[in-house]
């Protein structure tokens, strides 16, 4: 089983940037496809971005395309989410997740993931 721990969250003004990291331990990280999800108060969890085992395939929610970039370093067992041009509507708890299958465009579906981090808060002020 893989354990996931997010870091890098915090508070930033609109237009600013943050980079989230997700460190994986306890499993063969390179065999997992990974995703970032977020949940704002009173809203359902939504898929933000996902990446295949090799990093060769990525998908993004329309709301973050062109602003967020997902990447992974399999040598460091770490997943990243670079978030630029942040908006107040990006405010949410962000979670990383892992699954042993690659679902293509359906990788943005949270039900496809078996393992979850504890989440980290991102707050964007206007």
PDB file of C-alpha atoms in Angstrom:
ATOM      1  CA  UNK A   1       0.000   0.000   0.000  1.00  0.00           C
ATOM      2  CA  UNK A   2       1.122   3.524  -0.719  1.00  0.00           C
ATOM      3  CA  UNK A   3       0.875   6.378   1.775  1.00  0.00           C
ATOM      4  CA  UNK A   4       0.569   9.952   0.522  1.00  0.00           C
ATOM      5  CA  UNK A   5       1.456  13.218   2.255  1.00  0.00           C
ATOM      6  CA  UNK A   6       0.769  16.628   0.715  1.00  0.00           C
ATOM      7  CA  UNK A   7       2.760  19.785   1.374  1.00  0.00           C
ATOM      8  CA  UNK A   8       3.176  23.265  -0.034  1.00  0.00           C
ATOM      9  CA  UNK A   9      -0.252  24.711   0.594  1.00  0.00           C
ATOM     10  CA  UNK A  10      -0.949  28.066   2.171  1.00  0.00           C
ATOM     11  CA  UNK A  11      -2.416  31.477   1.560  1.00  0.00           C
ATOM     12  CA  UNK A  12      -1.686  33.626  -1.457  1.00  0.00           C
ATOM     13  CA  UNK A  13      -3.171  36.649  -3.160  1.00  0.00           C
ATOM     14  CA  UNK A  14      -4.994  36.372  -6.460  1.00  0.00           C
ATOM     15  CA  UNK A  15      -2.556  36.145  -9.334  1.00  0.00           C
ATOM     16  CA  UNK A  16       0.045  34.432  -7.201  1.00  0.00           C
ATOM     17  CA  UNK A  17       1.542  30.952  -7.399  1.00  0.00           C
ATOM     18  CA  UNK A  18       1.947  27.891  -5.215  1.00  0.00           C
ATOM     19  CA  UNK A  19       3.483  24.489  -5.782  1.00  0.00           C
ATOM     20  CA  UNK A  20       1.969  21.499  -4.074  1.00  0.00           C
ATOM     21  CA  UNK A  21       3.962  18.349  -3.483  1.00  0.00           C
ATOM     22  CA  UNK A  22       2.775  14.861  -2.644  1.00  0.00           C
ATOM     23  CA  UNK A  23       5.331  12.439  -1.225  1.00  0.00           C
ATOM     24  CA  UNK A  24       4.597   8.740  -1.590  1.00  0.00           C
ATOM     25  CA  UNK A  25       5.918   5.999   0.646  1.00  0.00           C
ATOM     26  CA  UNK A  26       5.222   2.317   1.200  1.00  0.00           C
ATOM     27  CA  UNK A  27       4.595   1.261  -2.369  1.00  0.00           C
ATOM     28  CA  UNK A  28       6.086   1.128  -5.840  1.00  0.00           C
ATOM     29  CA  UNK A  29       5.280   4.718  -6.732  1.00  0.00           C
ATOM     30  CA  UNK A  30       6.125   4.445 -10.408  1.00  0.00           C
ATOM     31  CA  UNK A  31       3.384   1.847 -10.843  1.00  0.00           C
ATOM     32  CA  UNK A  32       0.656   4.240  -9.770  1.00  0.00           C
ATOM     33  CA  UNK A  33      -1.120   6.825 -11.826  1.00  0.00           C
ATOM     34  CA  UNK A  34      -1.763   9.914  -9.739  1.00  0.00           C
ATOM     35  CA  UNK A  35      -4.257  12.698  -9.431  1.00  0.00           C
ATOM     36  CA  UNK A  36      -4.922  15.976  -7.699  1.00  0.00           C
ATOM     37  CA  UNK A  37      -8.401  16.734  -6.414  1.00  0.00           C
ATOM     38  CA  UNK A  38      -9.922  19.581  -4.483  1.00  0.00           C
ATOM     39  CA  UNK A  39     -12.944  20.235  -2.355  1.00  0.00           C
ATOM     40  CA  UNK A  40     -14.290  23.620  -1.374  1.00  0.00           C
ATOM     41  CA  UNK A  41     -16.692  24.062   1.550  1.00  0.00           C
ATOM     42  CA  UNK A  42     -20.195  23.012   0.592  1.00  0.00           C
ATOM     43  CA  UNK A  43     -19.068  21.594  -2.756  1.00  0.00           C
ATOM     44  CA  UNK A  44     -18.322  18.145  -4.063  1.00  0.00           C
ATOM     45  CA  UNK A  45     -14.776  16.925  -4.565  1.00  0.00           C
ATOM     46  CA  UNK A  46     -13.603  17.626  -8.103  1.00  0.00           C
ATOM     47  CA  UNK A  47     -10.737  16.357 -10.201  1.00  0.00           C
ATOM     48  CA  UNK A  48      -8.103  18.980 -10.928  1.00  0.00           C
ATOM     49  CA  UNK A  49      -5.458  17.072 -12.843  1.00  0.00           C
ATOM     50  CA  UNK A  50      -4.081  13.565 -13.315  1.00  0.00           C
ATOM     51  CA  UNK A  51      -0.974  11.939 -14.711  1.00  0.00           C
ATOM     52  CA  UNK A  52      -0.056   8.480 -15.957  1.00  0.00           C
ATOM     53  CA  UNK A  53       2.656   6.219 -14.542  1.00  0.00           C
ATOM     54  CA  UNK A  54       5.342   7.536 -16.866  1.00  0.00           C
ATOM     55  CA  UNK A  55       4.129  11.112 -16.845  1.00  0.00           C
ATOM     56  CA  UNK A  56       3.518  10.909 -20.567  1.00  0.00           C
ATOM     57  CA  UNK A  57      -0.218  11.536 -20.326  1.00  0.00           C
ATOM     58  CA  UNK A  58      -1.910  14.290 -18.368  1.00  0.00           C
ATOM     59  CA  UNK A  59      -5.406  15.688 -18.081  1.00  0.00           C
ATOM     60  CA  UNK A  60      -6.739  18.886 -16.559  1.00  0.00           C
ATOM     61  CA  UNK A  61     -10.085  20.221 -15.508  1.00  0.00           C
ATOM     62  CA  UNK A  62     -11.208  23.036 -17.804  1.00  0.00           C
ATOM     63  CA  UNK A  63     -11.153  25.449 -14.883  1.00  0.00           C
ATOM     64  CA  UNK A  64      -7.376  25.082 -14.418  1.00  0.00           C
ATOM     65  CA  UNK A  65      -6.117  24.500 -17.962  1.00  0.00           C
ATOM     66  CA  UNK A  66      -3.300  26.844 -18.860  1.00  0.00           C
ATOM     67  CA  UNK A  67      -2.745  27.784 -15.200  1.00  0.00           C
ATOM     68  CA  UNK A  68      -1.872  24.509 -13.438  1.00  0.00           C
ATOM     69  CA  UNK A  69       0.784  21.964 -14.377  1.00  0.00           C
ATOM     70  CA  UNK A  70       1.008  18.446 -12.982  1.00  0.00           C
ATOM     71  CA  UNK A  71       4.294  16.569 -12.969  1.00  0.00           C
ATOM     72  CA  UNK A  72       5.960  13.697 -11.205  1.00  0.00           C
ATOM     73  CA  UNK A  73       9.479  12.620 -10.288  1.00  0.00           C
ATOM     74  CA  UNK A  74       9.504   8.842  -9.999  1.00  0.00           C
ATOM     75  CA  UNK A  75      13.076   8.865  -8.672  1.00  0.00           C
ATOM     76  CA  UNK A  76      11.889  10.979  -5.727  1.00  0.00           C
ATOM     77  CA  UNK A  77       8.484   9.309  -5.374  1.00  0.00           C
ATOM     78  CA  UNK A  78       6.886  12.730  -5.548  1.00  0.00           C
ATOM     79  CA  UNK A  79       3.970  14.287  -7.377  1.00  0.00           C
ATOM     80  CA  UNK A  80       3.715  18.024  -7.999  1.00  0.00           C
ATOM     81  CA  UNK A  81       1.086  20.570  -8.907  1.00  0.00           C
ATOM     82  CA  UNK A  82       2.369  23.962 -10.018  1.00  0.00           C
ATOM     83  CA  UNK A  83      -0.450  26.468  -9.661  1.00  0.00           C
ATOM     84  CA  UNK A  84      -0.073  29.850 -11.350  1.00  0.00           C
ATOM     85  CA  UNK A  85      -2.445  32.782 -11.799  1.00  0.00           C
ATOM     86  CA  UNK A  86      -4.420  31.636  -8.815  1.00  0.00           C
ATOM     87  CA  UNK A  87      -7.976  32.841  -8.385  1.00  0.00           C
ATOM     88  CA  UNK A  88     -10.173  33.064  -5.281  1.00  0.00           C
ATOM     89  CA  UNK A  89     -12.286  30.244  -6.712  1.00  0.00           C
ATOM     90  CA  UNK A  90      -9.239  27.960  -6.451  1.00  0.00           C
ATOM     91  CA  UNK A  91      -9.595  28.106  -2.676  1.00  0.00           C
ATOM     92  CA  UNK A  92     -10.128  24.564  -1.431  1.00  0.00           C
ATOM     93  CA  UNK A  93      -8.629  21.601   0.340  1.00  0.00           C
ATOM     94  CA  UNK A  94      -6.369  19.848  -2.140  1.00  0.00           C
ATOM     95  CA  UNK A  95      -5.777  16.105  -2.096  1.00  0.00           C
ATOM     96  CA  UNK A  96      -3.432  13.833  -3.979  1.00  0.00           C
ATOM     97  CA  UNK A  97      -4.536  10.317  -4.809  1.00  0.00           C
ATOM     98  CA  UNK A  98      -3.122   7.152  -6.348  1.00  0.00           C
ATOM     99  CA  UNK A  99      -4.499   4.270  -8.338  1.00  0.00           C
ATOM    100  CA  UNK A 100      -2.916   1.214  -9.942  1.00  0.00           C
ATOM    101  CA  UNK A 101      -4.836   1.652 -13.181  1.00  0.00           C
ATOM    102  CA  UNK A 102      -4.726   4.326 -15.870  1.00  0.00           C
ATOM    103  CA  UNK A 103      -8.176   5.514 -16.861  1.00  0.00           C
ATOM    104  CA  UNK A 104      -7.309   8.011 -19.562  1.00  0.00           C
ATOM    105  CA  UNK A 105      -9.628  11.004 -19.533  1.00  0.00           C
ATOM    106  CA  UNK A 106     -11.625   9.318 -16.759  1.00  0.00           C
ATOM    107  CA  UNK A 107      -8.624   9.741 -14.458  1.00  0.00           C
ATOM    108  CA  UNK A 108     -10.315  12.905 -13.174  1.00  0.00           C
ATOM    109  CA  UNK A 109     -12.960  10.774 -11.496  1.00  0.00           C
ATOM    110  CA  UNK A 110     -12.309  10.483  -7.764  1.00  0.00           C
ATOM    111  CA  UNK A 111     -14.006   7.093  -7.512  1.00  0.00           C
ATOM    112  CA  UNK A 112     -11.156   5.569  -9.530  1.00  0.00           C
ATOM    113  CA  UNK A 113      -8.607   6.150  -6.768  1.00  0.00           C
ATOM    114  CA  UNK A 114      -7.794   3.821  -3.907  1.00  0.00           C
ATOM    115  CA  UNK A 115      -5.292   5.822  -1.900  1.00  0.00           C
ATOM    116  CA  UNK A 116      -5.620   9.381  -0.636  1.00  0.00           C
ATOM    117  CA  UNK A 117      -3.537  11.906   1.220  1.00  0.00           C
ATOM    118  CA  UNK A 118      -4.890  13.817   4.185  1.00  0.00           C
ATOM    119  CA  UNK A 119      -5.280  17.028   2.186  1.00  0.00           C
ATOM    120  CA  UNK A 120      -3.782  20.474   2.386  1.00  0.00           C
ATOM    121  CA  UNK A 121      -5.462  23.875   2.405  1.00  0.00           C
ATOM    122  CA  UNK A 122      -5.000  26.428  -0.369  1.00  0.00           C
ATOM    123  CA  UNK A 123      -6.531  29.850   0.194  1.00  0.00           C
ATOM    124  CA  UNK A 124      -6.515  32.558  -2.464  1.00  0.00           C
ATOM    125  CA  UNK A 125      -7.571  36.039  -1.420  1.00  0.00           C
ATOM    126  CA  UNK A 126      -8.798  38.748  -3.772  1.00  0.00           C
TER     127      UNK A 126
END
